[in-house]
mmCIF file of C-alpha atoms and ligand atoms in Angstrom:
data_model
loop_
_atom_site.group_PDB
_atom_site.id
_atom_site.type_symbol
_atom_site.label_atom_id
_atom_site.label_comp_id
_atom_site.label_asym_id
_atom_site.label_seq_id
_atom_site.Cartn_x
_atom_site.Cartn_y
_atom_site.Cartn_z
ATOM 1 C CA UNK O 1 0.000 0.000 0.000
ATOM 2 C CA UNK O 2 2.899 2.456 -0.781
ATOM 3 C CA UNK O 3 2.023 5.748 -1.363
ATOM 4 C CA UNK O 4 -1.683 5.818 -1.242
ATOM 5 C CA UNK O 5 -2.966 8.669 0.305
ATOM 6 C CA UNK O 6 -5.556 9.859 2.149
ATOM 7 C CA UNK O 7 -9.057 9.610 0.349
ATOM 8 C CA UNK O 8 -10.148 13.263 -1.317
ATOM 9 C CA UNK O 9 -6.510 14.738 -0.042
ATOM 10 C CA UNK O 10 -5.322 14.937 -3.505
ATOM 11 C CA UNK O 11 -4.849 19.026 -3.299
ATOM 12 C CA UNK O 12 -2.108 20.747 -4.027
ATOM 13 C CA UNK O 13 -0.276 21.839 -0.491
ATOM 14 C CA UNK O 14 -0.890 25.767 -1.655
ATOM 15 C CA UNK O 15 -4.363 25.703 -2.001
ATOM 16 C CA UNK O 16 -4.990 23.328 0.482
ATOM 17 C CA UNK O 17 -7.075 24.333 3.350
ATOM 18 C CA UNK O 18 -6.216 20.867 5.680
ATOM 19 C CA UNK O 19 -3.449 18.887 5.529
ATOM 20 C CA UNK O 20 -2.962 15.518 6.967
ATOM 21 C CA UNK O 21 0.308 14.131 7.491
ATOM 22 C CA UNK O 22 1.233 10.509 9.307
ATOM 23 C CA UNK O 23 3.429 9.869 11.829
ATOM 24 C CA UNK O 24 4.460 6.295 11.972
ATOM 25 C CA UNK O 25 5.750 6.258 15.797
ATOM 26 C CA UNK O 26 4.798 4.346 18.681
ATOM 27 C CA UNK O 27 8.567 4.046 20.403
ATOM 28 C CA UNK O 28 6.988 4.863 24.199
ATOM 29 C CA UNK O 29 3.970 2.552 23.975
ATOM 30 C CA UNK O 30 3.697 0.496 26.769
ATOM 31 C CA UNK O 31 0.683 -2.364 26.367
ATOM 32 C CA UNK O 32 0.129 -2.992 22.156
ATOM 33 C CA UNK O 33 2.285 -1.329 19.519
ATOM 34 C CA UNK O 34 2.147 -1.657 16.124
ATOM 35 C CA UNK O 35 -0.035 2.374 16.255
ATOM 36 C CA UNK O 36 2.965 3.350 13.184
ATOM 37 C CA UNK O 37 1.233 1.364 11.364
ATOM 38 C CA UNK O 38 -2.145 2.866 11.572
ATOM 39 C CA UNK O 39 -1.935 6.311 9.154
ATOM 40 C CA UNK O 40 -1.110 3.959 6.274
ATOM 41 C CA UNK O 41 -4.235 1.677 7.221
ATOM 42 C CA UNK O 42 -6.234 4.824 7.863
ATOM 43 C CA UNK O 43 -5.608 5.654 4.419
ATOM 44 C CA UNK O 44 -6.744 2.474 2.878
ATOM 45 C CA UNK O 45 -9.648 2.112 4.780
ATOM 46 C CA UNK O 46 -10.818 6.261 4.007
ATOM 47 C CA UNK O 47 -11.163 4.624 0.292
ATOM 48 C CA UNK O 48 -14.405 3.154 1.806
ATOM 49 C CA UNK O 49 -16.506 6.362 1.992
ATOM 50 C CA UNK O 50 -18.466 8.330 -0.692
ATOM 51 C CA UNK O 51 -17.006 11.526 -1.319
ATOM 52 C CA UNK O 52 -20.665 13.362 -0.145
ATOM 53 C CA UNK O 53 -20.984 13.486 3.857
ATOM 54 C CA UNK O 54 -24.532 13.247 3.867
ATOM 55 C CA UNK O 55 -23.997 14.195 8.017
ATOM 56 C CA UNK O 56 -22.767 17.534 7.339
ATOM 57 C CA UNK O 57 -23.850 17.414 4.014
ATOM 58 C CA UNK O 58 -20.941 18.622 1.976
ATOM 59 C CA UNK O 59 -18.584 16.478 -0.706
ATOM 60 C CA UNK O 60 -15.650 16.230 0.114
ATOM 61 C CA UNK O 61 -14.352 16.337 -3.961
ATOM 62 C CA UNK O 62 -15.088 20.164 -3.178
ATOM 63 C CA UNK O 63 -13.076 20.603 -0.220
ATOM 64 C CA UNK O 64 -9.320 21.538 -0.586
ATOM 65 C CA UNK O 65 -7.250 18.374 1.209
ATOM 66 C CA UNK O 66 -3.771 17.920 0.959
ATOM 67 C CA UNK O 67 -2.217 14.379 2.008
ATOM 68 C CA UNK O 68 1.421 15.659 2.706
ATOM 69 C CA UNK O 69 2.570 11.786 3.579
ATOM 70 C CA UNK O 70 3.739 10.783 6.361
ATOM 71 C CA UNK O 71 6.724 12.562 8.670
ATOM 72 C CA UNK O 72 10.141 11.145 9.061
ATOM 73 C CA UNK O 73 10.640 10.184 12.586
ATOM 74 C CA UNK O 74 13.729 8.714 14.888
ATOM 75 C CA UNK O 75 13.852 5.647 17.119
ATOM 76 C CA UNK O 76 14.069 8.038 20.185
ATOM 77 C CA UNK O 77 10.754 10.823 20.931
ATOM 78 C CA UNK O 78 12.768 13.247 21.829
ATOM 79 C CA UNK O 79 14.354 13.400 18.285
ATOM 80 C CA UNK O 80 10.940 12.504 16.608
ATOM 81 C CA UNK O 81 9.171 15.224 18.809
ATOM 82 C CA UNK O 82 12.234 17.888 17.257
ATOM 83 C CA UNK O 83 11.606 16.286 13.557
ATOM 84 C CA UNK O 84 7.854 16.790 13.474
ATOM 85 C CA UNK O 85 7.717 20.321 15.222
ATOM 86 C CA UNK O 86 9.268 21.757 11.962
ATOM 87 C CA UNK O 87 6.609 20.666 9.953
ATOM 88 C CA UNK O 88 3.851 21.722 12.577
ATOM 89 C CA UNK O 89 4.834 24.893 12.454
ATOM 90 C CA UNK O 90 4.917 25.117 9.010
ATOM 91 C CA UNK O 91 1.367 23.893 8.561
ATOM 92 C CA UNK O 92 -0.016 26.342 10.868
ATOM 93 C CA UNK O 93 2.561 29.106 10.073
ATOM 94 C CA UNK O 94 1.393 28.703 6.125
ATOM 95 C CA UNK O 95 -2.248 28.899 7.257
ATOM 96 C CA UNK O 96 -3.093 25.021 7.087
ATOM 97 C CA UNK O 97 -5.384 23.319 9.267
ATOM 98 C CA UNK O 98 -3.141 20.489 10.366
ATOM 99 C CA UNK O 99 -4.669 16.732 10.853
ATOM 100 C CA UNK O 100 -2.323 14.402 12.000
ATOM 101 C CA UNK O 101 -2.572 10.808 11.699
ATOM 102 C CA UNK O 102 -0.689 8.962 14.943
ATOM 103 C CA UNK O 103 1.137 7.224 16.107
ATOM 104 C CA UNK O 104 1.044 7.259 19.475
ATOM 105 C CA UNK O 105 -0.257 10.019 21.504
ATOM 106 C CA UNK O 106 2.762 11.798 22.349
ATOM 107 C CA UNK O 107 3.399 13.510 18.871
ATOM 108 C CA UNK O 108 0.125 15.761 19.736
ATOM 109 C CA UNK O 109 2.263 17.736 21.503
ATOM 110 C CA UNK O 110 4.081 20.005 18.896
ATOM 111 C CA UNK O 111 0.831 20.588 16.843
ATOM 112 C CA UNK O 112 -0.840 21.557 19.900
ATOM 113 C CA UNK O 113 1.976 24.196 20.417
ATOM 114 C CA UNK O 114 2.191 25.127 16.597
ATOM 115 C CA UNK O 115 -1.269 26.362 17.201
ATOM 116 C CA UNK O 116 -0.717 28.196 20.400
ATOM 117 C CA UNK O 117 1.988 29.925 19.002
ATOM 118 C CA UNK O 118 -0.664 30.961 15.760
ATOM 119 C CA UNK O 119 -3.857 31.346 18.397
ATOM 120 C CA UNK O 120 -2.616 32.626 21.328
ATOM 121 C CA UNK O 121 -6.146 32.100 23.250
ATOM 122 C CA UNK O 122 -5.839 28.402 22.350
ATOM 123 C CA UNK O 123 -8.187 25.834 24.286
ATOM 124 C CA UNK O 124 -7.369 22.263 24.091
ATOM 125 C CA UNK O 125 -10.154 19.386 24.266
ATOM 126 C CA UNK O 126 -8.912 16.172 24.388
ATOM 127 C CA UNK O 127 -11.388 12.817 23.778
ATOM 128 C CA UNK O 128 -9.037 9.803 26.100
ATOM 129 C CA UNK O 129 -9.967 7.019 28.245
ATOM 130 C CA UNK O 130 -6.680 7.910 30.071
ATOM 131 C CA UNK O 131 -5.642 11.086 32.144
ATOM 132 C CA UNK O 132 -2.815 10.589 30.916
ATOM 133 C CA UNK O 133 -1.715 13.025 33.804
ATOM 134 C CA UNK O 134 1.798 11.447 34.564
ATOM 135 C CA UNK O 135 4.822 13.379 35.223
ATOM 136 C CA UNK O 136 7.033 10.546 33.758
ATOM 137 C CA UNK O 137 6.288 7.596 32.809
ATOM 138 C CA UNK O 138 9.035 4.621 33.049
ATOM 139 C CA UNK O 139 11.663 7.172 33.207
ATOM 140 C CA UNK O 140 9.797 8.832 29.789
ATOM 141 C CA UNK O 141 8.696 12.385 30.159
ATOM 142 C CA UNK O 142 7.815 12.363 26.821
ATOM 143 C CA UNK O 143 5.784 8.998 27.001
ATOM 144 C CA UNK O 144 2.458 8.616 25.426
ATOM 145 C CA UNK O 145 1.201 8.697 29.469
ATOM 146 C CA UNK O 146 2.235 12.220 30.056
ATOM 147 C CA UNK O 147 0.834 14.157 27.049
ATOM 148 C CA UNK O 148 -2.046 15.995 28.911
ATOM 149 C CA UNK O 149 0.200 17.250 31.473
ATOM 150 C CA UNK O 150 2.253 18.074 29.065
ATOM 151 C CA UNK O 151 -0.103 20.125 27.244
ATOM 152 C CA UNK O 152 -1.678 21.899 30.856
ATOM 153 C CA UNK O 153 2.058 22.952 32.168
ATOM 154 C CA UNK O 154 3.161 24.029 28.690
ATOM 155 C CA UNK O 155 0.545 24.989 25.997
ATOM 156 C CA UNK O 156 -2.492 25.884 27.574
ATOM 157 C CA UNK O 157 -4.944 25.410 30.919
ATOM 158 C CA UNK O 158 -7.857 26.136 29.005
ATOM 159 C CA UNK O 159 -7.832 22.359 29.062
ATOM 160 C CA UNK O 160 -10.778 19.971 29.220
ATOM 161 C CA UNK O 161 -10.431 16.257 28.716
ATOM 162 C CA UNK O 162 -13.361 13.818 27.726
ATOM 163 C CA UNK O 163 -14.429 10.118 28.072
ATOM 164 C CA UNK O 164 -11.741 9.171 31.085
ATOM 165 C CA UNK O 165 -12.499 5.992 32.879
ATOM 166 C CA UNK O 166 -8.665 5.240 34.175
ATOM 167 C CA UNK O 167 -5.692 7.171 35.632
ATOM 168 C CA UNK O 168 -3.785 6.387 38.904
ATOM 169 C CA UNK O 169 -4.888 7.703 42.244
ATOM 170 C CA UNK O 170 -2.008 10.236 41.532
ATOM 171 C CA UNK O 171 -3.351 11.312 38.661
ATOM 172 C CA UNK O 172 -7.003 11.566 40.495
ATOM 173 C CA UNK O 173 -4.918 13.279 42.732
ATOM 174 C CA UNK O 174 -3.480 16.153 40.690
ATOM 175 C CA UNK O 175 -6.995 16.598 38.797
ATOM 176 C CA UNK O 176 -8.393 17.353 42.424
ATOM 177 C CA UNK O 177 -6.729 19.530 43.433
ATOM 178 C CA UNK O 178 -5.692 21.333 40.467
ATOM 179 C CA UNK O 179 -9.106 21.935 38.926
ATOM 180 C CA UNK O 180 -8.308 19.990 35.543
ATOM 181 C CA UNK O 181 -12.050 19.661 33.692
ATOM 182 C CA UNK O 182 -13.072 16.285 33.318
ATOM 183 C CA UNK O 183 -15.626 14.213 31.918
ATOM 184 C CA UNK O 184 -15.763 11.067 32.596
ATOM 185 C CA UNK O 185 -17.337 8.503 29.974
ATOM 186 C CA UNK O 186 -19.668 7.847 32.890
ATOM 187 C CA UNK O 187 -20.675 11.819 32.465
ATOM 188 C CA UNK O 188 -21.323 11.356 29.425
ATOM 189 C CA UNK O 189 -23.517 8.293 29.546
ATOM 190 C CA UNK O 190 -25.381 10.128 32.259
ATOM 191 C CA UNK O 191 -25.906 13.386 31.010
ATOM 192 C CA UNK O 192 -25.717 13.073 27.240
ATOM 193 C CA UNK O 193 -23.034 14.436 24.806
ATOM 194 C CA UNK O 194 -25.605 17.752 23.930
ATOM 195 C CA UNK O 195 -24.960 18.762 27.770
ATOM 196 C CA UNK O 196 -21.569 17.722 28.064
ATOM 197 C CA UNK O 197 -21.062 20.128 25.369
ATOM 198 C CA UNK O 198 -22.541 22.440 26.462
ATOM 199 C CA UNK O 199 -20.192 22.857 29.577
ATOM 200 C CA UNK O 200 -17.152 22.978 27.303
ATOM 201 C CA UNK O 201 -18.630 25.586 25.705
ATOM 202 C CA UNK O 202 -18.363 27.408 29.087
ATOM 203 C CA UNK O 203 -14.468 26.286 29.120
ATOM 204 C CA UNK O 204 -13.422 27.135 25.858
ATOM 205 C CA UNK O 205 -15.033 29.588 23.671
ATOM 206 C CA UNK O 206 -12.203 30.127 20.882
ATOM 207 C CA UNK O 207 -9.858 28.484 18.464
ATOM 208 C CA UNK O 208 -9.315 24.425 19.919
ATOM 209 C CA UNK O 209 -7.153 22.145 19.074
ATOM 210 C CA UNK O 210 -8.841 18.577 19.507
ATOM 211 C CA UNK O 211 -6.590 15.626 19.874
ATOM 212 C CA UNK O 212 -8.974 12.308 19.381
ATOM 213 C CA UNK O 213 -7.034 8.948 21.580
ATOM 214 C CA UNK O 214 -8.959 6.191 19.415
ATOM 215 C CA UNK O 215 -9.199 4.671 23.024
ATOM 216 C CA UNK O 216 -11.852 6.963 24.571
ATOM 217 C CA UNK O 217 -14.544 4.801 22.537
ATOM 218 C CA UNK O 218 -15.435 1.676 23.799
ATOM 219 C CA UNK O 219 -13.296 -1.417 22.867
ATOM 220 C CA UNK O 220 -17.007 -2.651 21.174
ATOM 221 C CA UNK O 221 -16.374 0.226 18.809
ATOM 222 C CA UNK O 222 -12.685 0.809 18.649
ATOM 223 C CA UNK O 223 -11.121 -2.456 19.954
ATOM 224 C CA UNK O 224 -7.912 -2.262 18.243
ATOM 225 C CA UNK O 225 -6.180 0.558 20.578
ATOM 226 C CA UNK O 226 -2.689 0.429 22.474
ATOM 227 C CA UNK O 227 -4.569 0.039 25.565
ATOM 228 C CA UNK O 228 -8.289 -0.710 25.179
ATOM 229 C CA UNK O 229 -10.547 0.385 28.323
ATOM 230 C CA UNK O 230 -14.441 -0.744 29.096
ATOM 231 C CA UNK O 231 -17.330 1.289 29.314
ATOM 232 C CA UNK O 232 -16.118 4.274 26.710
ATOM 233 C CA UNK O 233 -17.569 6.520 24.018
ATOM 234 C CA UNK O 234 -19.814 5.966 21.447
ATOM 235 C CA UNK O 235 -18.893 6.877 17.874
ATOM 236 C CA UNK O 236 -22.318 9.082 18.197
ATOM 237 C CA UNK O 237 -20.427 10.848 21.259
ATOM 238 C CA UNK O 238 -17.574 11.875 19.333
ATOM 239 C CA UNK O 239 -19.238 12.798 16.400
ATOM 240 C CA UNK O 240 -21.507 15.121 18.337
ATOM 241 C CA UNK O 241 -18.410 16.557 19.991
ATOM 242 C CA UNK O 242 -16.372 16.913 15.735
ATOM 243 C CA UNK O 243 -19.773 18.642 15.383
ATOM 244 C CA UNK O 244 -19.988 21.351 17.656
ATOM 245 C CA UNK O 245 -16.582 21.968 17.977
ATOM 246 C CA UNK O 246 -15.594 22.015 14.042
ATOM 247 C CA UNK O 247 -15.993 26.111 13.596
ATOM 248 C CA UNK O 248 -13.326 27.185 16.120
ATOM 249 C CA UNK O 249 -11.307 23.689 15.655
ATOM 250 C CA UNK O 250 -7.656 25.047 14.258
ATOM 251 C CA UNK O 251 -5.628 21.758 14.819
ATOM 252 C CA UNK O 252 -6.992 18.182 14.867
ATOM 253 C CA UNK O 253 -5.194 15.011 15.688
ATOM 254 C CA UNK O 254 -6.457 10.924 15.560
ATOM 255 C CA UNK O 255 -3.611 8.756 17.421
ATOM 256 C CA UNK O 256 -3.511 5.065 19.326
ATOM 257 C CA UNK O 257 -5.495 2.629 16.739
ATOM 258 C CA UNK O 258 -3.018 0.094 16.481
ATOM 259 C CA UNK O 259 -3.873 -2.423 12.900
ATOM 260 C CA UNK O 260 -2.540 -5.521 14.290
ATOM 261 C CA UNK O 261 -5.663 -6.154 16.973
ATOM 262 C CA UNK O 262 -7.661 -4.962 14.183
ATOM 263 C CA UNK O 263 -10.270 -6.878 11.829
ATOM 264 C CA UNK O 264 -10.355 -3.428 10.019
ATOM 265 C CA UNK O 265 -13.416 -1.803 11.875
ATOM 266 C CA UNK O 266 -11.222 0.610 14.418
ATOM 267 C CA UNK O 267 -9.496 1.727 11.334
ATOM 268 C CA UNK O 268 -12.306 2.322 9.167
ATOM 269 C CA UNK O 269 -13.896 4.441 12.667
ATOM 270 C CA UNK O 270 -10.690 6.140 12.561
ATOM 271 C CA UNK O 271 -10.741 7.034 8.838
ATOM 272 C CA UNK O 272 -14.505 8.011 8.704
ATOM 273 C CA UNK O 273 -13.874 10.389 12.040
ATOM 274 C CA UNK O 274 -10.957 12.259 10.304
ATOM 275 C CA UNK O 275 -13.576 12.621 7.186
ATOM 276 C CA UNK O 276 -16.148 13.800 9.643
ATOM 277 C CA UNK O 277 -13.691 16.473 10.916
ATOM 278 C CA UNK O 278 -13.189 18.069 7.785
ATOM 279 C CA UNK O 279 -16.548 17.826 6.479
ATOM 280 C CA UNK O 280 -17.781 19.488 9.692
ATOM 281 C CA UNK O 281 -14.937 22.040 9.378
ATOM 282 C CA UNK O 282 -15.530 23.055 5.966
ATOM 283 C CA UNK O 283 -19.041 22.865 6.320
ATOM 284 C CA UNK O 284 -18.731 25.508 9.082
ATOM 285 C CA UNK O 285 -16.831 27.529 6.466
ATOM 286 C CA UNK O 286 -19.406 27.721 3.746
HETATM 287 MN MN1 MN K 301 -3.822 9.216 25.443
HETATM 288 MN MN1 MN K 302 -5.679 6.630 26.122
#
C-alpha cells in the first residue's frame, strides 16, 4: 500500500485548506504497539466512503485536502518530537489546518503548540480514556502517558479532557486539586453528549485544538487501541463533539489505533472520524 494517500486529499499543499500528514511512531507505547502502522491503514480504509458526507452534508471532492505523507521520525521521541515540530509549524505558520494521523499520543504535543503559538487564546479538548496526567512515565517524560500534562504545564490550561475511565490515584490526585475539567465517559452516559457540550462551551469559547485517543470509545467500537478500556464513548459521542466543535477547531489530531488487533473496523472508525472532521470544518466555512 505504498504511497496511497488519504481519500479526497489529492490538493495541491498551496491551495490546500487541511493537511494531513502521518506519523508512523509508537517508540513509548507500553501495552500494544504496532499504532505506526495505523496512518497507512487509515488511508486504505478512508477509500471506503463516498465523497458526499450526507452528516454535514458537503462532498468532500469540493473541499481543498492535501495528504502531505507521512513525517520522518527517529527511534528516540525526543528526536521525533524535534523532527515533526518543523513541519507543525509550518502547517499552521502557512495557514493550514493540520490533521495528524498517529502514532502514538505523544506527537500531539508540537501541533498543539504550533497552534498556540498561531492562536494565542488556544483551548485544548482532548477525547481519552486515560488522564494521561503522569509526570514521567518509566523514566519517559515524553511517554504517550504524560501528554495531557504536558499540554496543561506548557501549551495551555484552558484544558478539558473527555471520556476518562482510568488514571492512577495520583493522577485523580493532581486533577483534584488542580481543577483539571473532566468528563468522565460515565458523564457522558449520564448526562448526554448535547450537555456535556454544552459545559465545554463554558471552558473554551475560541480556536481548539482537539486531539482524538482512538481509546476513549469503547473497545465494542474501537477495539484495536494500544490500551483498550471498558465502558467508553460511542462513535455518536464523538461525532456530536467533531460537530460542535468544528468552527473554532484550528488543529486536529487521531492517534492510538493500532492495525494488528484490528479486523479493520477501528481503522475504518478512525478514517470516517478524520472525514467527519473536515466535512464538519468546511461545512462551518461555507
Ligand atoms: Mn492518550
Ligand atoms: Mn488513552
Amino acid at each position: 500500500m505504498d504511497n496511497v494517500i488519504f481519500a479526497d486529499a489529492d490538493s495541491d499543499y498551496k491551495k490546500a485548506h487541511y493537511v494531513i500528514c502521518g506519523v508512523p511512531y509508537d517508540g513509548t507505547s507500553c501495552f500494544r504497539k504496532g499504532s505506526c502502522f495505523a496512518p497507512d491503514e487509515m488511508r486504505k480504509f478512508s477509500y471506503n466512503f463516498e465523497t458526499y458526507n450526507p452528516f454535514f452534508d458537503i462532498d468532500l471532492d469540493y473541499v481543498a485536502i492535501h495528504d502531505f505523507g507521512d513525517l520522518e521520525v527517529a527511534e528516540d521521541i525526543n528526536s521525533t518530537l524535534a523532527m515533526i515540530s518543523g513541519h507543525a509549524d509550518t502547517f499552521v505558520g502557512d495557514g493550514k489546518i493540520p490533521v495528524m494521523l498517529g502514532g502514538e499520543h505523544s506527537l500531539t504535543l508540537p501541533f498543539a503548540r504550533a497552534c498556540k503559538n498561531k492562536n494565542p487564546g488556544l483551548g485544548f479538548v482532548v477525547l481519552d480514556a486515560h488522564l494521561d496526567l503522569r509526570d514521567e512515565y518509566k523514566g519517559e517524560r515524553n511517554s504517550h502517558a504524560c501528554i495531557s500534562r504536558h499540554i496543561i504545564d506548557e501549551v495551555t490550561e484552558k484544558y478539558v479532557s473527555v471520556g476518562v475511565r482510568s488514571g492512577t490515584l495520583n493522577e485523580y490526585g493532581y486533577v483534584k486539586e488542580n481543577g483539571i475539567n473532566v468528563f468522565s465517559s460515565d458523564d457522558v452516559f449520564n448526562s448526554g453528549i448535547e450537555e456535556i457540550v454544552n459545559e465545554i462551551r463554558k471552558i473554551i469559547n475560541g480556536p481548539v485544538y482537539l486531539s482524538i485517543d482512538m481509546d476513549a470509545i469503547d473497545p465494542s467500537f474501537a477495539p484495536a487501541v494500544g490500551t483498550p478500556e471498558p465502558y467508553g464513548l460511542t462513535p455518536r459521542d464523538v461525532r456530536g463533539i467533531i460537530a460542535c466543535l468544528a468552527p473554532d477547531i484550528v488543529g486536529f489530531d487521531l492517534v492510538e489505533v493500532a492495525p494488528a488487533y484490528d479486523t479493520g473496523g477501528t481503522a475504518i472508525l478512525g478514517a470516517k472520524l478524520v472525514r467527519d472532521f473536515i466535512a464538519a470544518s468546511a461545512r462551518a466555512q461555507l
